[in-house]
Amino acid sequence: MEKSYKQYLPQIDTFIFDVDGVLTNGIVTIMPDGELVRQMNIKDGYALKTAVDKGYRVCIISGGTNEGVRTRLKNLGITDIYLGAHNKTEQYHELVDMYDLQSENVLYMGDDIPDYPVMKLIGMPCCPNDAAPEIKEVSKYISNKSGGEGCVRDVLEQVMRVQGKWDSNFDAKYD
C-alpha cells in the first residue's frame, strides 16, 4: 500500500524548486529589448523566507537565466540558486555531495519534463495542479494551487506545520 504524502513531510529538511511554472505561472512578458519578465507570488516569497529563517535548506534549480530572479531569491535568503540548468540532475547531485543530502529528506517541486529526471531521484516529488501529466504521474503530492499562485507556499506551510515550525510568531526577517 502506497504511503500518504503526509507521511513523507516529517522527514523533509531540504526543498528544491523550479522557477518557471512553479514560482511563476509560466507566462513571460517579452519586453522590447528581449528581456523576459516574470511575476512571483508574494505569499510564496513569505513562505520561502520563513523556511530559510527556520533553518531549512532551500535551493533553486531552473533552466531560466534571468538575473532579476536571482536577485529576488537572494533577497529571500536563498543561497543555492542554479540558473541556466538544462540538465537538472547535475545540479541536484552537486547539492547532494555538498550537503550530504539523503533523498528521503528532499522535497522537489517541478512542473514540466525538464524536472522529471530529478523528481525520480528524490523522496518527495510534488507539483502544482497545472503541471504536465508526466510530472503529475511521478508526484507524491499535487498541490491544489497552480504555478505562481501559491503552490510553493502550500508545500512549505504543510511541512512546517507538521514539524511544528509554522506558528503565529510570523517573524520572517528581511534584509
mmCIF file of C-alpha atoms in Angstrom:
data_model
loop_
_atom_site.group_PDB
_atom_site.id
_atom_site.type_symbol
_atom_site.label_atom_id
_atom_site.label_comp_id
_atom_site.label_asym_id
_atom_site.label_seq_id
_atom_site.Cartn_x
_atom_site.Cartn_y
_atom_site.Cartn_z
ATOM 1 C CA MET A 1 0.000 0.000 0.000
ATOM 2 C CA GLU A 2 1.384 3.407 -1.010
ATOM 3 C CA LYS A 3 2.047 5.831 1.826
ATOM 4 C CA SER A 4 0.046 9.030 2.103
ATOM 5 C CA TYR A 5 2.074 12.073 1.090
ATOM 6 C CA LYS A 6 1.635 13.383 4.649
ATOM 7 C CA GLN A 7 3.799 10.540 5.925
ATOM 8 C CA TYR A 8 6.767 11.981 3.989
ATOM 9 C CA LEU A 9 6.501 15.500 5.430
ATOM 10 C CA PRO A 10 8.052 14.969 8.895
ATOM 11 C CA GLN A 11 11.438 13.998 7.430
ATOM 12 C CA ILE A 12 11.807 16.866 4.919
ATOM 13 C CA ASP A 13 14.749 19.173 5.610
ATOM 14 C CA THR A 14 15.546 20.333 2.063
ATOM 15 C CA PHE A 15 13.337 21.994 -0.538
ATOM 16 C CA ILE A 16 14.270 22.335 -4.195
ATOM 17 C CA PHE A 17 12.099 24.372 -6.530
ATOM 18 C CA ASP A 18 11.963 25.051 -10.233
ATOM 19 C CA VAL A 19 11.123 28.658 -11.159
ATOM 20 C CA ASP A 20 9.047 28.909 -14.343
ATOM 21 C CA GLY A 21 5.708 27.180 -13.821
ATOM 22 C CA VAL A 22 6.309 26.731 -10.072
ATOM 23 C CA LEU A 23 7.383 30.058 -8.562
ATOM 24 C CA THR A 24 5.806 31.762 -11.582
ATOM 25 C CA ASN A 25 2.726 30.953 -13.623
ATOM 26 C CA GLY A 26 4.952 30.057 -16.570
ATOM 27 C CA ILE A 27 3.938 33.091 -18.590
ATOM 28 C CA VAL A 28 6.682 35.505 -19.623
ATOM 29 C CA THR A 29 6.247 39.013 -20.944
ATOM 30 C CA ILE A 30 8.712 39.773 -23.712
ATOM 31 C CA MET A 31 9.965 43.334 -23.408
ATOM 32 C CA PRO A 32 11.083 45.350 -26.485
ATOM 33 C CA ASP A 33 14.731 44.716 -25.545
ATOM 34 C CA GLY A 34 14.104 40.959 -25.444
ATOM 35 C CA GLU A 35 14.115 40.658 -21.639
ATOM 36 C CA LEU A 36 11.672 38.079 -20.311
ATOM 37 C CA VAL A 37 9.702 39.415 -17.344
ATOM 38 C CA ARG A 38 8.114 37.078 -14.791
ATOM 39 C CA GLN A 39 5.774 37.538 -11.836
ATOM 40 C CA MET A 40 6.159 35.792 -8.488
ATOM 41 C CA ASN A 41 3.584 35.359 -5.745
ATOM 42 C CA ILE A 42 4.382 37.349 -2.595
ATOM 43 C CA LYS A 43 2.854 34.592 -0.406
ATOM 44 C CA ASP A 44 5.292 32.081 -1.883
ATOM 45 C CA GLY A 45 8.054 34.578 -1.096
ATOM 46 C CA TYR A 46 6.972 34.903 2.515
ATOM 47 C CA ALA A 47 6.908 31.128 2.968
ATOM 48 C CA LEU A 48 10.340 30.771 1.324
ATOM 49 C CA LYS A 49 11.801 33.406 3.649
ATOM 50 C CA THR A 50 10.177 31.749 6.664
ATOM 51 C CA ALA A 51 11.605 28.347 5.652
ATOM 52 C CA VAL A 52 15.100 29.829 5.318
ATOM 53 C CA ASP A 53 14.752 31.564 8.700
ATOM 54 C CA LYS A 54 13.579 28.292 10.303
ATOM 55 C CA GLY A 55 16.747 26.541 9.123
ATOM 56 C CA TYR A 56 15.539 24.587 6.116
ATOM 57 C CA ARG A 57 17.808 24.238 3.106
ATOM 58 C CA VAL A 58 16.029 25.925 0.179
ATOM 59 C CA CYS A 59 17.502 25.539 -3.301
ATOM 60 C CA ILE A 60 16.504 26.632 -6.794
ATOM 61 C CA ILE A 61 17.272 24.740 -9.992
ATOM 62 C CA SER A 62 15.928 26.487 -13.102
ATOM 63 C CA GLY A 63 16.562 26.449 -16.802
ATOM 64 C CA GLY A 64 15.857 30.192 -16.908
ATOM 65 C CA THR A 65 18.677 32.703 -16.741
ATOM 66 C CA ASN A 66 17.013 35.939 -15.612
ATOM 67 C CA GLU A 67 19.243 37.722 -13.101
ATOM 68 C CA GLY A 68 16.206 39.523 -11.665
ATOM 69 C CA VAL A 69 15.004 36.109 -10.496
ATOM 70 C CA ARG A 70 18.355 35.501 -8.782
ATOM 71 C CA THR A 71 18.161 38.905 -7.062
ATOM 72 C CA ARG A 72 14.625 38.245 -5.785
ATOM 73 C CA LEU A 73 15.574 34.815 -4.422
ATOM 74 C CA LYS A 74 18.811 36.056 -2.832
ATOM 75 C CA ASN A 75 16.792 38.781 -1.087
ATOM 76 C CA LEU A 76 14.717 35.974 0.457
ATOM 77 C CA GLY A 77 17.896 34.426 1.864
ATOM 78 C CA ILE A 78 18.254 31.613 -0.659
ATOM 79 C CA THR A 79 21.917 30.963 -1.456
ATOM 80 C CA ASP A 80 21.820 27.807 -3.597
ATOM 81 C CA ILE A 81 20.462 29.178 -6.862
ATOM 82 C CA TYR A 82 21.229 27.390 -10.121
ATOM 83 C CA LEU A 83 20.032 29.262 -13.211
ATOM 84 C CA GLY A 84 20.597 28.101 -16.781
ATOM 85 C CA ALA A 85 20.384 24.483 -15.612
ATOM 86 C CA HIS A 86 19.487 22.339 -18.590
ATOM 87 C CA ASN A 87 20.417 19.006 -17.019
ATOM 88 C CA LYS A 88 18.972 19.470 -13.541
ATOM 89 C CA THR A 89 20.319 16.169 -12.241
ATOM 90 C CA GLU A 90 23.850 17.620 -12.390
ATOM 91 C CA GLN A 91 22.912 20.426 -10.006
ATOM 92 C CA TYR A 92 20.955 18.010 -7.811
ATOM 93 C CA HIS A 93 23.983 15.706 -7.463
ATOM 94 C CA GLU A 94 26.156 18.737 -6.695
ATOM 95 C CA LEU A 95 23.781 19.636 -3.847
ATOM 96 C CA VAL A 96 23.763 16.012 -2.617
ATOM 97 C CA ASP A 97 27.560 15.995 -2.498
ATOM 98 C CA MET A 98 27.851 19.472 -0.977
ATOM 99 C CA TYR A 99 25.337 18.880 1.837
ATOM 100 C CA ASP A 100 25.362 15.074 2.118
ATOM 101 C CA LEU A 101 21.637 15.044 1.314
ATOM 102 C CA GLN A 102 19.520 11.948 1.749
ATOM 103 C CA SER A 103 16.892 11.602 -0.994
ATOM 104 C CA GLU A 104 14.121 10.796 1.505
ATOM 105 C CA ASN A 105 14.648 14.207 3.140
ATOM 106 C CA VAL A 106 14.283 16.181 -0.106
ATOM 107 C CA LEU A 107 11.088 17.728 -1.472
ATOM 108 C CA TYR A 108 11.343 18.832 -5.111
ATOM 109 C CA MET A 109 8.583 20.778 -6.838
ATOM 110 C CA GLY A 110 8.613 20.881 -10.621
ATOM 111 C CA ASP A 111 6.042 21.306 -13.333
ATOM 112 C CA ASP A 112 7.381 20.059 -16.660
ATOM 113 C CA ILE A 113 9.537 17.478 -18.429
ATOM 114 C CA PRO A 114 12.948 19.024 -17.549
ATOM 115 C CA ASP A 115 12.095 18.349 -13.864
ATOM 116 C CA TYR A 116 11.229 14.692 -14.423
ATOM 117 C CA PRO A 117 14.730 13.149 -14.023
ATOM 118 C CA VAL A 118 15.333 14.830 -10.643
ATOM 119 C CA MET A 119 11.833 14.034 -9.432
ATOM 120 C CA LYS A 120 12.559 10.334 -9.963
ATOM 121 C CA LEU A 121 15.578 10.604 -7.622
ATOM 122 C CA ILE A 122 14.096 12.291 -4.564
ATOM 123 C CA GLY A 123 11.851 11.215 -1.706
ATOM 124 C CA MET A 124 9.029 13.742 -2.078
ATOM 125 C CA PRO A 125 8.342 14.806 -5.661
ATOM 126 C CA CYS A 126 5.436 17.221 -5.939
ATOM 127 C CA CYS A 127 3.973 19.662 -8.410
ATOM 128 C CA PRO A 128 1.447 22.459 -8.972
ATOM 129 C CA ASN A 129 -2.008 21.407 -10.142
ATOM 130 C CA ASP A 130 -1.329 22.714 -13.658
ATOM 131 C CA ALA A 131 1.813 20.595 -14.156
ATOM 132 C CA ALA A 132 2.392 18.383 -17.190
ATOM 133 C CA PRO A 133 0.693 14.957 -16.992
ATOM 134 C CA GLU A 134 4.042 13.131 -16.816
ATOM 135 C CA ILE A 135 5.028 15.217 -13.782
ATOM 136 C CA LYS A 136 1.696 14.620 -12.061
ATOM 137 C CA GLU A 137 2.212 10.905 -12.615
ATOM 138 C CA VAL A 138 5.505 10.807 -10.647
ATOM 139 C CA SER A 139 4.397 13.265 -7.932
ATOM 140 C CA LYS A 140 3.509 12.069 -4.449
ATOM 141 C CA TYR A 141 1.625 15.319 -3.902
ATOM 142 C CA ILE A 142 -0.177 17.585 -6.369
ATOM 143 C CA SER A 143 -0.941 20.989 -4.888
ATOM 144 C CA ASN A 144 -4.425 22.376 -5.285
ATOM 145 C CA LYS A 145 -2.679 25.621 -6.339
ATOM 146 C CA SER A 146 -1.283 26.414 -9.764
ATOM 147 C CA GLY A 147 2.260 27.549 -10.520
ATOM 148 C CA GLY A 148 2.793 31.139 -9.398
ATOM 149 C CA GLU A 149 -0.457 31.067 -7.424
ATOM 150 C CA GLY A 150 0.697 29.759 -4.064
ATOM 151 C CA CYS A 151 1.769 26.153 -4.725
ATOM 152 C CA VAL A 152 5.170 26.810 -3.126
ATOM 153 C CA ARG A 153 3.532 28.284 -0.019
ATOM 154 C CA ASP A 154 1.237 25.254 0.067
ATOM 155 C CA VAL A 155 4.033 22.687 0.368
ATOM 156 C CA LEU A 156 6.279 24.805 2.581
ATOM 157 C CA GLU A 157 3.476 25.553 5.005
ATOM 158 C CA GLN A 158 2.364 21.910 5.153
ATOM 159 C CA VAL A 159 5.874 20.695 6.002
ATOM 160 C CA MET A 160 6.427 23.420 8.588
ATOM 161 C CA ARG A 161 3.017 22.793 10.209
ATOM 162 C CA VAL A 162 3.676 19.048 10.502
ATOM 163 C CA GLN A 163 7.100 19.772 12.005
ATOM 164 C CA GLY A 164 5.755 22.441 14.387
ATOM 165 C CA LYS A 165 7.691 25.270 12.723
ATOM 166 C CA TRP A 166 4.792 27.238 11.230
ATOM 167 C CA ASP A 167 3.474 29.306 14.078
ATOM 168 C CA SER A 168 1.857 32.595 14.950
ATOM 169 C CA ASN A 169 5.164 34.382 15.552
ATOM 170 C CA PHE A 170 5.483 35.176 11.853
ATOM 171 C CA ASP A 171 8.949 36.500 12.297
ATOM 172 C CA ALA A 172 10.456 36.283 8.804
ATOM 173 C CA LYS A 173 13.374 38.687 8.718
ATOM 174 C CA TYR A 174 14.026 40.641 5.534
ATOM 175 C CA ASP A 175 17.349 42.306 4.828
#
